[in-house]
PDB file of C-alpha atoms in Angstrom:
ATOM      1  CA  UNK B  24       5.564  19.427   0.007  1.00  0.00           C
ATOM      2  CA  UNK B  25       8.462  17.024   0.342  1.00  0.00           C
ATOM      3  CA  UNK B  26       7.838  14.188   2.764  1.00  0.00           C
ATOM      4  CA  UNK B  27      10.464  13.424   5.381  1.00  0.00           C
ATOM      5  CA  UNK B  28      10.655  10.010   6.939  1.00  0.00           C
ATOM      6  CA  UNK B  29      12.608   9.113  10.043  1.00  0.00           C
ATOM      7  CA  UNK B  30      13.076   5.761  11.682  1.00  0.00           C
ATOM      8  CA  UNK B  31      13.219   5.808  15.458  1.00  0.00           C
ATOM      9  CA  UNK B  32      14.689   2.521  16.575  1.00  0.00           C
ATOM     10  CA  UNK B  33      13.577   0.903  19.813  1.00  0.00           C
ATOM     11  CA  UNK B  34      16.631  -0.757  21.271  1.00  0.00           C
ATOM     12  CA  UNK B  35      16.057  -3.313  24.003  1.00  0.00           C
ATOM     13  CA  UNK B  36      19.395  -5.108  23.989  1.00  0.00           C
ATOM     14  CA  UNK B  37      21.763  -4.553  26.898  1.00  0.00           C
ATOM     15  CA  UNK B  38      24.695  -3.470  24.761  1.00  0.00           C
ATOM     16  CA  UNK B  39      25.087   0.294  25.059  1.00  0.00           C
ATOM     17  CA  UNK B  40      27.952   2.164  23.416  1.00  0.00           C
ATOM     18  CA  UNK B  41      27.078   5.694  24.476  1.00  0.00           C
ATOM     19  CA  UNK B  42      23.372   6.205  24.400  1.00  0.00           C
ATOM     20  CA  UNK B  43      20.246   4.559  23.093  1.00  0.00           C
ATOM     21  CA  UNK B  44      16.637   5.602  22.803  1.00  0.00           C
ATOM     22  CA  UNK B  45      13.307   3.911  23.268  1.00  0.00           C
ATOM     23  CA  UNK B  46      10.323   5.821  21.902  1.00  0.00           C
ATOM     24  CA  UNK B  47       6.677   5.202  22.745  1.00  0.00           C
ATOM     25  CA  UNK B  48       3.747   6.729  20.920  1.00  0.00           C
ATOM     26  CA  UNK B  49       0.349   8.180  21.870  1.00  0.00           C
ATOM     27  CA  UNK B  50      -3.038   8.740  20.333  1.00  0.00           C
ATOM     28  CA  UNK B  51      -4.005  12.275  19.364  1.00  0.00           C
ATOM     29  CA  UNK B  52      -4.568  14.544  22.394  1.00  0.00           C
ATOM     30  CA  UNK B  53      -3.884  11.677  24.828  1.00  0.00           C
ATOM     31  CA  UNK B  54      -1.232  10.819  27.389  1.00  0.00           C
ATOM     32  CA  UNK B  55      -2.559   7.358  28.223  1.00  0.00           C
ATOM     33  CA  UNK B  56       0.020   4.602  27.787  1.00  0.00           C
ATOM     34  CA  UNK B  57      -1.018   1.905  25.319  1.00  0.00           C
ATOM     35  CA  UNK B  58      -0.291  -1.748  25.955  1.00  0.00           C
ATOM     36  CA  UNK B  59       2.390  -1.619  23.267  1.00  0.00           C
ATOM     37  CA  UNK B  60       4.047   1.310  25.050  1.00  0.00           C
ATOM     38  CA  UNK B  61       3.935  -0.512  28.379  1.00  0.00           C
ATOM     39  CA  UNK B  62       5.567  -3.570  26.814  1.00  0.00           C
ATOM     40  CA  UNK B  63       8.434  -1.434  25.476  1.00  0.00           C
ATOM     41  CA  UNK B  64       8.907   0.281  28.816  1.00  0.00           C
ATOM     42  CA  UNK B  65       8.856  -3.047  30.664  1.00  0.00           C
ATOM     43  CA  UNK B  66      11.762  -4.189  28.473  1.00  0.00           C
ATOM     44  CA  UNK B  67      13.723  -1.006  29.139  1.00  0.00           C
ATOM     45  CA  UNK B  68      13.163  -1.327  32.901  1.00  0.00           C
ATOM     46  CA  UNK B  69      14.881  -4.738  32.843  1.00  0.00           C
ATOM     47  CA  UNK B  70      18.231  -3.416  31.576  1.00  0.00           C
ATOM     48  CA  UNK B  71      21.043  -4.457  33.910  1.00  0.00           C
ATOM     49  CA  UNK B  72      23.829  -1.927  33.249  1.00  0.00           C
ATOM     50  CA  UNK B  73      24.326   1.193  35.354  1.00  0.00           C
ATOM     51  CA  UNK B  74      22.233   3.678  33.417  1.00  0.00           C
ATOM     52  CA  UNK B  75      20.609   7.100  33.518  1.00  0.00           C
ATOM     53  CA  UNK B  76      17.203   7.689  31.919  1.00  0.00           C
ATOM     54  CA  UNK B  77      16.109  11.106  30.641  1.00  0.00           C
ATOM     55  CA  UNK B  78      12.514  11.401  29.473  1.00  0.00           C
ATOM     56  CA  UNK B  79      11.264  13.870  26.851  1.00  0.00           C
ATOM     57  CA  UNK B  80       7.609  14.310  25.855  1.00  0.00           C
ATOM     58  CA  UNK B  81       6.601  15.567  22.425  1.00  0.00           C
ATOM     59  CA  UNK B  82       3.486  16.556  20.431  1.00  0.00           C
ATOM     60  CA  UNK B  83       2.548  17.127  16.832  1.00  0.00           C
ATOM     61  CA  UNK B  84       1.972  20.821  15.987  1.00  0.00           C
ATOM     62  CA  UNK B  85      -1.826  20.725  15.757  1.00  0.00           C
ATOM     63  CA  UNK B  86      -3.682  22.679  18.417  1.00  0.00           C
ATOM     64  CA  UNK B  87      -2.752  25.379  20.926  1.00  0.00           C
ATOM     65  CA  UNK B  88       0.952  25.796  21.712  1.00  0.00           C
ATOM     66  CA  UNK B  89       0.489  25.999  25.481  1.00  0.00           C
ATOM     67  CA  UNK B  90      -1.918  23.052  25.549  1.00  0.00           C
ATOM     68  CA  UNK B  91       0.606  21.036  23.564  1.00  0.00           C
ATOM     69  CA  UNK B  92       3.295  21.958  26.074  1.00  0.00           C
ATOM     70  CA  UNK B  93       1.129  20.667  28.914  1.00  0.00           C
ATOM     71  CA  UNK B  94       0.209  17.546  26.936  1.00  0.00           C
ATOM     72  CA  UNK B  95       3.866  16.792  26.294  1.00  0.00           C
ATOM     73  CA  UNK B  96       4.595  17.191  30.028  1.00  0.00           C
ATOM     74  CA  UNK B  97       1.754  14.809  30.882  1.00  0.00           C
ATOM     75  CA  UNK B  98       3.088  12.261  28.412  1.00  0.00           C
ATOM     76  CA  UNK B  99       6.589  12.503  29.872  1.00  0.00           C
ATOM     77  CA  UNK B 100       5.231  12.227  33.422  1.00  0.00           C
ATOM     78  CA  UNK B 101       3.158   9.152  32.512  1.00  0.00           C
ATOM     79  CA  UNK B 102       6.301   7.403  31.306  1.00  0.00           C
ATOM     80  CA  UNK B 103       8.310   8.607  34.313  1.00  0.00           C
ATOM     81  CA  UNK B 104       5.784   7.243  36.813  1.00  0.00           C
ATOM     82  CA  UNK B 105       5.447   3.947  34.960  1.00  0.00           C
ATOM     83  CA  UNK B 106       9.216   3.386  34.894  1.00  0.00           C
ATOM     84  CA  UNK B 107       9.757   4.581  38.471  1.00  0.00           C
ATOM     85  CA  UNK B 108       7.707   1.661  39.760  1.00  0.00           C
ATOM     86  CA  UNK B 109       9.657  -0.889  37.709  1.00  0.00           C
ATOM     87  CA  UNK B 110      13.340  -0.003  37.463  1.00  0.00           C
ATOM     88  CA  UNK B 111      16.065  -1.410  39.674  1.00  0.00           C
ATOM     89  CA  UNK B 112      18.682   0.394  41.750  1.00  0.00           C
ATOM     90  CA  UNK B 113      21.064   0.358  38.770  1.00  0.00           C
ATOM     91  CA  UNK B 114      18.893   2.853  36.856  1.00  0.00           C
ATOM     92  CA  UNK B 115      18.566   6.533  37.713  1.00  0.00           C
ATOM     93  CA  UNK B 116      15.630   8.602  36.462  1.00  0.00           C
ATOM     94  CA  UNK B 117      17.298  11.960  35.923  1.00  0.00           C
ATOM     95  CA  UNK B 118      14.611  14.139  34.356  1.00  0.00           C
ATOM     96  CA  UNK B 119      11.159  14.350  32.836  1.00  0.00           C
ATOM     97  CA  UNK B 120      10.597  17.238  30.423  1.00  0.00           C
ATOM     98  CA  UNK B 121       7.774  18.261  28.104  1.00  0.00           C
ATOM     99  CA  UNK B 122       9.074  19.829  24.909  1.00  0.00           C
ATOM    100  CA  UNK B 123       5.751  20.665  23.316  1.00  0.00           C
ATOM    101  CA  UNK B 124       6.271  21.018  19.582  1.00  0.00           C
ATOM    102  CA  UNK B 125       9.965  21.994  19.725  1.00  0.00           C
ATOM    103  CA  UNK B 126      11.436  18.742  18.372  1.00  0.00           C
ATOM    104  CA  UNK B 127       9.520  17.780  15.243  1.00  0.00           C
ATOM    105  CA  UNK B 128      11.279  14.897  13.484  1.00  0.00           C
ATOM    106  CA  UNK B 129       9.475  15.368  10.162  1.00  0.00           C
ATOM    107  CA  UNK B 130       7.292  17.869   8.335  1.00  0.00           C
ATOM    108  CA  UNK B 131       3.930  16.429   9.542  1.00  0.00           C
ATOM    109  CA  UNK B 132       2.640  16.278   5.972  1.00  0.00           C
ATOM    110  CA  UNK B 133       0.717  13.028   6.572  1.00  0.00           C
ATOM    111  CA  UNK B 134      -1.163  11.535   9.494  1.00  0.00           C
ATOM    112  CA  UNK B 135       1.445   8.774   9.778  1.00  0.00           C
ATOM    113  CA  UNK B 136       4.212  11.355  10.126  1.00  0.00           C
ATOM    114  CA  UNK B 137       2.226  13.343  12.697  1.00  0.00           C
ATOM    115  CA  UNK B 138       1.883  10.127  14.702  1.00  0.00           C
ATOM    116  CA  UNK B 139       5.703   9.931  14.918  1.00  0.00           C
ATOM    117  CA  UNK B 140       5.725  13.271  16.738  1.00  0.00           C
ATOM    118  CA  UNK B 141       3.164  12.183  19.366  1.00  0.00           C
ATOM    119  CA  UNK B 142       5.781  10.422  21.412  1.00  0.00           C
ATOM    120  CA  UNK B 143       7.978  10.197  24.452  1.00  0.00           C
ATOM    121  CA  UNK B 144      11.682   9.521  23.970  1.00  0.00           C
ATOM    122  CA  UNK B 145      13.510   7.739  26.770  1.00  0.00           C
ATOM    123  CA  UNK B 146      17.188   8.607  26.316  1.00  0.00           C
ATOM    124  CA  UNK B 147      19.313   5.995  28.040  1.00  0.00           C
ATOM    125  CA  UNK B 148      22.849   6.978  28.964  1.00  0.00           C
ATOM    126  CA  UNK B 149      25.606   4.629  29.999  1.00  0.00           C
ATOM    127  CA  UNK B 150      27.606   5.727  33.035  1.00  0.00           C
ATOM    128  CA  UNK B 151      31.196   6.400  31.952  1.00  0.00           C
ATOM    129  CA  UNK B 152      34.201   6.457  34.230  1.00  0.00           C
ATOM    130  CA  UNK B 153      36.210   9.730  34.275  1.00  0.00           C
ATOM    131  CA  UNK B 154      38.415   9.809  31.184  1.00  0.00           C
ATOM    132  CA  UNK B 155      36.777   6.758  29.614  1.00  0.00           C
ATOM    133  CA  UNK B 156      36.506   7.021  25.840  1.00  0.00           C
ATOM    134  CA  UNK B 157      35.054   4.848  23.096  1.00  0.00           C
ATOM    135  CA  UNK B 158      37.183   4.424  20.009  1.00  0.00           C
ATOM    136  CA  UNK B 159      35.558   1.819  17.799  1.00  0.00           C
ATOM    137  CA  UNK B 160      37.376   0.094  14.976  1.00  0.00           C
ATOM    138  CA  UNK B 161      36.289   1.447  11.611  1.00  0.00           C
ATOM    139  CA  UNK B 162      34.333  -0.966   9.424  1.00  0.00           C
ATOM    140  CA  UNK B 163      35.916  -2.298   6.189  1.00  0.00           C
ATOM    141  CA  UNK B 164      35.916   0.072   3.229  1.00  0.00           C
ATOM    142  CA  UNK B 165      33.040  -0.790   0.892  1.00  0.00           C
ATOM    143  CA  UNK B 166      34.844   0.796  -2.048  1.00  0.00           C
ATOM    144  CA  UNK B 167      37.914  -1.431  -1.778  1.00  0.00           C
ATOM    145  CA  UNK B 168      36.295  -4.707  -0.670  1.00  0.00           C
ATOM    146  CA  UNK B 169      35.744  -7.365  -3.321  1.00  0.00           C
ATOM    147  CA  UNK B 170      32.067  -8.069  -3.890  1.00  0.00           C
ATOM    148  CA  UNK B 171      32.796 -11.803  -3.686  1.00  0.00           C
ATOM    149  CA  UNK B 172      34.091 -11.329  -0.133  1.00  0.00           C
ATOM    150  CA  UNK B 173      31.037  -9.392   1.095  1.00  0.00           C
ATOM    151  CA  UNK B 174      28.327 -11.034   3.149  1.00  0.00           C
ATOM    152  CA  UNK B 175      24.719  -9.961   3.534  1.00  0.00           C
ATOM    153  CA  UNK B 176      24.226  -7.899   6.724  1.00  0.00           C
ATOM    154  CA  UNK B 177      27.911  -6.868   6.792  1.00  0.00           C
ATOM    155  CA  UNK B 178      28.528  -3.194   7.587  1.00  0.00           C
ATOM    156  CA  UNK B 179      31.029  -1.098   5.636  1.00  0.00           C
ATOM    157  CA  UNK B 180      32.466   2.385   5.871  1.00  0.00           C
ATOM    158  CA  UNK B 181      32.383   5.085   3.202  1.00  0.00           C
ATOM    159  CA  UNK B 182      35.765   6.727   3.808  1.00  0.00           C
ATOM    160  CA  UNK B 183      36.189  10.462   3.373  1.00  0.00           C
ATOM    161  CA  UNK B 184      32.422  10.962   3.187  1.00  0.00           C
ATOM    162  CA  UNK B 185      31.714  13.337   6.056  1.00  0.00           C
ATOM    163  CA  UNK B 186      29.300  16.223   6.540  1.00  0.00           C
ATOM    164  CA  UNK B 187      29.174  19.838   7.545  1.00  0.00           C
ATOM    165  CA  UNK B 188      28.035  20.255  11.147  1.00  0.00           C
ATOM    166  CA  UNK B 189      24.248  20.450  11.405  1.00  0.00           C
ATOM    167  CA  UNK B 190      23.742  19.849   7.678  1.00  0.00           C
ATOM    168  CA  UNK B 191      23.030  16.995   5.273  1.00  0.00           C
ATOM    169  CA  UNK B 192      25.525  18.372   2.738  1.00  0.00           C
ATOM    170  CA  UNK B 193      28.772  16.413   2.579  1.00  0.00           C
ATOM    171  CA  UNK B 194      32.217  17.959   2.616  1.00  0.00           C
ATOM    172  CA  UNK B 195      33.786  18.456  -0.839  1.00  0.00           C
ATOM    173  CA  UNK B 196      36.208  15.582  -0.326  1.00  0.00           C
ATOM    174  CA  UNK B 197      33.348  13.079  -0.322  1.00  0.00           C
ATOM    175  CA  UNK B 198      32.219  13.606  -3.926  1.00  0.00           C
ATOM    176  CA  UNK B 199      34.849  11.326  -5.507  1.00  0.00           C
ATOM    177  CA  UNK B 200      34.052   8.344  -3.305  1.00  0.00           C
ATOM    178  CA  UNK B 201      30.311   8.787  -3.742  1.00  0.00           C
ATOM    179  CA  UNK B 202      30.845   8.646  -7.492  1.00  0.00           C
ATOM    180  CA  UNK B 203      32.879   5.485  -6.996  1.00  0.00           C
ATOM    181  CA  UNK B 204      30.006   4.048  -4.917  1.00  0.00           C
ATOM    182  CA  UNK B 205      27.596   4.823  -7.750  1.00  0.00           C
ATOM    183  CA  UNK B 206      29.839   3.073 -10.258  1.00  0.00           C
ATOM    184  CA  UNK B 207      30.091  -0.047  -8.097  1.00  0.00           C
ATOM    185  CA  UNK B 208      26.315  -0.225  -7.817  1.00  0.00           C
ATOM    186  CA  UNK B 209      25.964   0.211 -11.588  1.00  0.00           C
ATOM    187  CA  UNK B 210      28.472  -2.580 -12.224  1.00  0.00           C
ATOM    188  CA  UNK B 211      26.711  -4.887  -9.743  1.00  0.00           C
ATOM    189  CA  UNK B 212      22.989  -4.405 -10.439  1.00  0.00           C
ATOM    190  CA  UNK B 213      21.821  -7.076  -7.973  1.00  0.00           C
ATOM    191  CA  UNK B 214      23.329  -5.324  -4.944  1.00  0.00           C
ATOM    192  CA  UNK B 215      20.892  -3.747  -2.490  1.00  0.00           C
ATOM    193  CA  UNK B 216      22.197  -1.583   0.342  1.00  0.00           C
ATOM    194  CA  UNK B 217      21.083   0.290   3.434  1.00  0.00           C
ATOM    195  CA  UNK B 218      22.625   3.687   4.085  1.00  0.00           C
ATOM    196  CA  UNK B 219      22.855   4.394   7.823  1.00  0.00           C
ATOM    197  CA  UNK B 220      23.314   8.043   8.767  1.00  0.00           C
ATOM    198  CA  UNK B 221      25.040   9.209  11.966  1.00  0.00           C
ATOM    199  CA  UNK B 222      25.598  12.487  13.804  1.00  0.00           C
ATOM    200  CA  UNK B 223      27.909  13.776  16.482  1.00  0.00           C
ATOM    201  CA  UNK B 224      27.654  15.735  19.672  1.00  0.00           C
ATOM    202  CA  UNK B 225      23.957  16.300  20.354  1.00  0.00           C
ATOM    203  CA  UNK B 226      23.340  14.033  23.349  1.00  0.00           C
ATOM    204  CA  UNK B 227      20.255  15.881  24.552  1.00  0.00           C
ATOM    205  CA  UNK B 228      18.271  14.491  21.630  1.00  0.00           C
ATOM    206  CA  UNK B 229      18.058  11.197  19.791  1.00  0.00           C
ATOM    207  CA  UNK B 230      18.881  12.971  16.563  1.00  0.00           C
ATOM    208  CA  UNK B 231      20.206  16.357  15.558  1.00  0.00           C
ATOM    209  CA  UNK B 232      18.529  19.337  13.920  1.00  0.00           C
ATOM    210  CA  UNK B 233      19.000  19.687  10.189  1.00  0.00           C
ATOM    211  CA  UNK B 234      19.670  23.421  10.012  1.00  0.00           C
ATOM    212  CA  UNK B 235      18.575  23.590   6.371  1.00  0.00           C
ATOM    213  CA  UNK B 236      15.301  21.658   6.705  1.00  0.00           C
ATOM    214  CA  UNK B 237      14.488  22.627  10.326  1.00  0.00           C
ATOM    215  CA  UNK B 238      13.652  19.031  11.275  1.00  0.00           C
ATOM    216  CA  UNK B 239      15.197  16.873  14.005  1.00  0.00           C
ATOM    217  CA  UNK B 240      16.186  13.930  11.816  1.00  0.00           C
ATOM    218  CA  UNK B 241      19.669  14.921  10.668  1.00  0.00           C
ATOM    219  CA  UNK B 242      21.076  11.397  10.562  1.00  0.00           C
ATOM    220  CA  UNK B 243      18.297  10.334   8.189  1.00  0.00           C
ATOM    221  CA  UNK B 244      18.589  13.399   5.964  1.00  0.00           C
ATOM    222  CA  UNK B 245      22.313  12.649   5.565  1.00  0.00           C
ATOM    223  CA  UNK B 246      21.627   9.075   4.479  1.00  0.00           C
ATOM    224  CA  UNK B 247      18.796  10.237   2.238  1.00  0.00           C
ATOM    225  CA  UNK B 248      20.991  12.888   0.603  1.00  0.00           C
ATOM    226  CA  UNK B 249      23.302  10.121  -0.593  1.00  0.00           C
ATOM    227  CA  UNK B 250      20.299   8.057  -1.698  1.00  0.00           C
ATOM    228  CA  UNK B 251      19.058  10.994  -3.776  1.00  0.00           C
ATOM    229  CA  UNK B 252      22.542  11.476  -5.252  1.00  0.00           C
ATOM    230  CA  UNK B 253      22.686   7.810  -6.292  1.00  0.00           C
ATOM    231  CA  UNK B 254      19.205   8.055  -7.805  1.00  0.00           C
ATOM    232  CA  UNK B 255      20.383  10.979  -9.956  1.00  0.00           C
ATOM    233  CA  UNK B 256      23.245   8.758 -11.141  1.00  0.00           C
ATOM    234  CA  UNK B 257      20.708   6.240 -12.419  1.00  0.00           C
ATOM    235  CA  UNK B 258      20.579   3.807  -9.494  1.00  0.00           C
ATOM    236  CA  UNK B 259      17.111   2.355  -8.851  1.00  0.00           C
ATOM    237  CA  UNK B 260      15.929   3.793  -5.521  1.00  0.00           C
ATOM    238  CA  UNK B 261      14.319   0.444  -4.684  1.00  0.00           C
ATOM    239  CA  UNK B 262      17.850  -0.889  -4.217  1.00  0.00           C
ATOM    240  CA  UNK B 263      18.647   1.692  -1.536  1.00  0.00           C
ATOM    241  CA  UNK B 264      17.250   2.116   1.957  1.00  0.00           C
ATOM    242  CA  UNK B 265      18.004   5.215   4.068  1.00  0.00           C
ATOM    243  CA  UNK B 266      17.999   4.918   7.864  1.00  0.00           C
ATOM    244  CA  UNK B 267      18.745   7.447  10.606  1.00  0.00           C
ATOM    245  CA  UNK B 268      20.794   6.105  13.518  1.00  0.00           C
ATOM    246  CA  UNK B 269      21.133   9.374  15.437  1.00  0.00           C
ATOM    247  CA  UNK B 270      24.233   9.258  17.624  1.00  0.00           C
ATOM    248  CA  UNK B 271      23.596   5.733  18.919  1.00  0.00           C
ATOM    249  CA  UNK B 272      26.778   4.177  17.524  1.00  0.00           C
ATOM    250  CA  UNK B 273      29.658   6.673  17.555  1.00  0.00           C
ATOM    251  CA  UNK B 274      33.092   5.858  16.216  1.00  0.00           C
ATOM    252  CA  UNK B 275      34.512   8.073  18.962  1.00  0.00           C
ATOM    253  CA  UNK B 276      32.831   9.177  22.197  1.00  0.00           C
ATOM    254  CA  UNK B 277      32.991  11.701  23.713  1.00  0.00           C
ATOM    255  CA  UNK B 278      34.051  13.953  20.835  1.00  0.00           C
ATOM    256  CA  UNK B 279      36.911  16.128  22.087  1.00  0.00           C
ATOM    257  CA  UNK B 280      38.316  17.540  18.863  1.00  0.00           C
ATOM    258  CA  UNK B 281      36.857  18.611  15.518  1.00  0.00           C
ATOM    259  CA  UNK B 282      38.538  15.547  13.996  1.00  0.00           C
ATOM    260  CA  UNK B 283      36.497  13.395  16.413  1.00  0.00           C
ATOM    261  CA  UNK B 284      33.301  15.169  15.405  1.00  0.00           C
ATOM    262  CA  UNK B 285      34.025  14.754  11.690  1.00  0.00           C
ATOM    263  CA  UNK B 286      34.506  10.998  12.119  1.00  0.00           C
ATOM    264  CA  UNK B 287      31.057  10.707  13.697  1.00  0.00           C
ATOM    265  CA  UNK B 288      29.312  12.804  10.999  1.00  0.00           C
ATOM    266  CA  UNK B 289      29.151   9.889   8.612  1.00  0.00           C
ATOM    267  CA  UNK B 290      27.065   7.413   6.644  1.00  0.00           C
ATOM    268  CA  UNK B 291      27.805   3.705   6.767  1.00  0.00           C
ATOM    269  CA  UNK B 292      26.569   1.032   4.394  1.00  0.00           C
ATOM    270  CA  UNK B 293      24.955  -2.315   5.196  1.00  0.00           C
ATOM    271  CA  UNK B 294      24.684  -4.951   2.469  1.00  0.00           C
ATOM    272  CA  UNK B 295      21.064  -6.100   2.182  1.00  0.00           C
ATOM    273  CA  UNK B 296      21.281  -8.331  -0.904  1.00  0.00           C
ATOM    274  CA  UNK B 297      24.046  -9.479  -3.268  1.00  0.00           C
TER     275      UNK B 297
END
């Protein structure tokens, strides 16, 4: 069975573009908050922007479906109560929902992966004014930037590499530039890069559902699809890291047109080592 890996990032900075997520994890068949979970939630409660929190409890698929539903509700409620006693007037707790086993972010093929599904996601939404819209400047094009001008930790775009909605397959127009990316990496064998996958539109979850794989880690599967393509071209996979960013850093928000959605269905590249 193929193993899926997803990285859920815990953001505790105050900069919020559209939405961020903070995930806390639980022991098997438990809804007791660990000290590590409390520390994360304490940080989230100190955010100063005008925000809305939505809380979603989750379980791994082992055990009875109805018992897992109740367990996920108890986990969500534990987080809700903990935050309610700590947040300021600038933060609104909108909802607390138990999803049971509905939103698996991997295939649960190892104990470590099952642990990632025993969690509560706190989705943190910025309050937007009517008509307000994010339109972020696109990062420099990796394919046309001189290697000598690149700096470690710089982020670059992969132009014309976009994806079908709900899938990790890229649109036909992306093949040429992915081949160019492969050639650059072959010509510069010391380069190491991180591929950061993004999605559009699904703001009720941290990440989207991959309709082909039936897992809720679409941003990661998009980045990993490019990693697998590069590996087939002869690039050492140890030079490439795949990360799922969900919809936490959109180019455009909210997405009004299909062109907006296409721009957000992307993978960006971060230089790790020259």
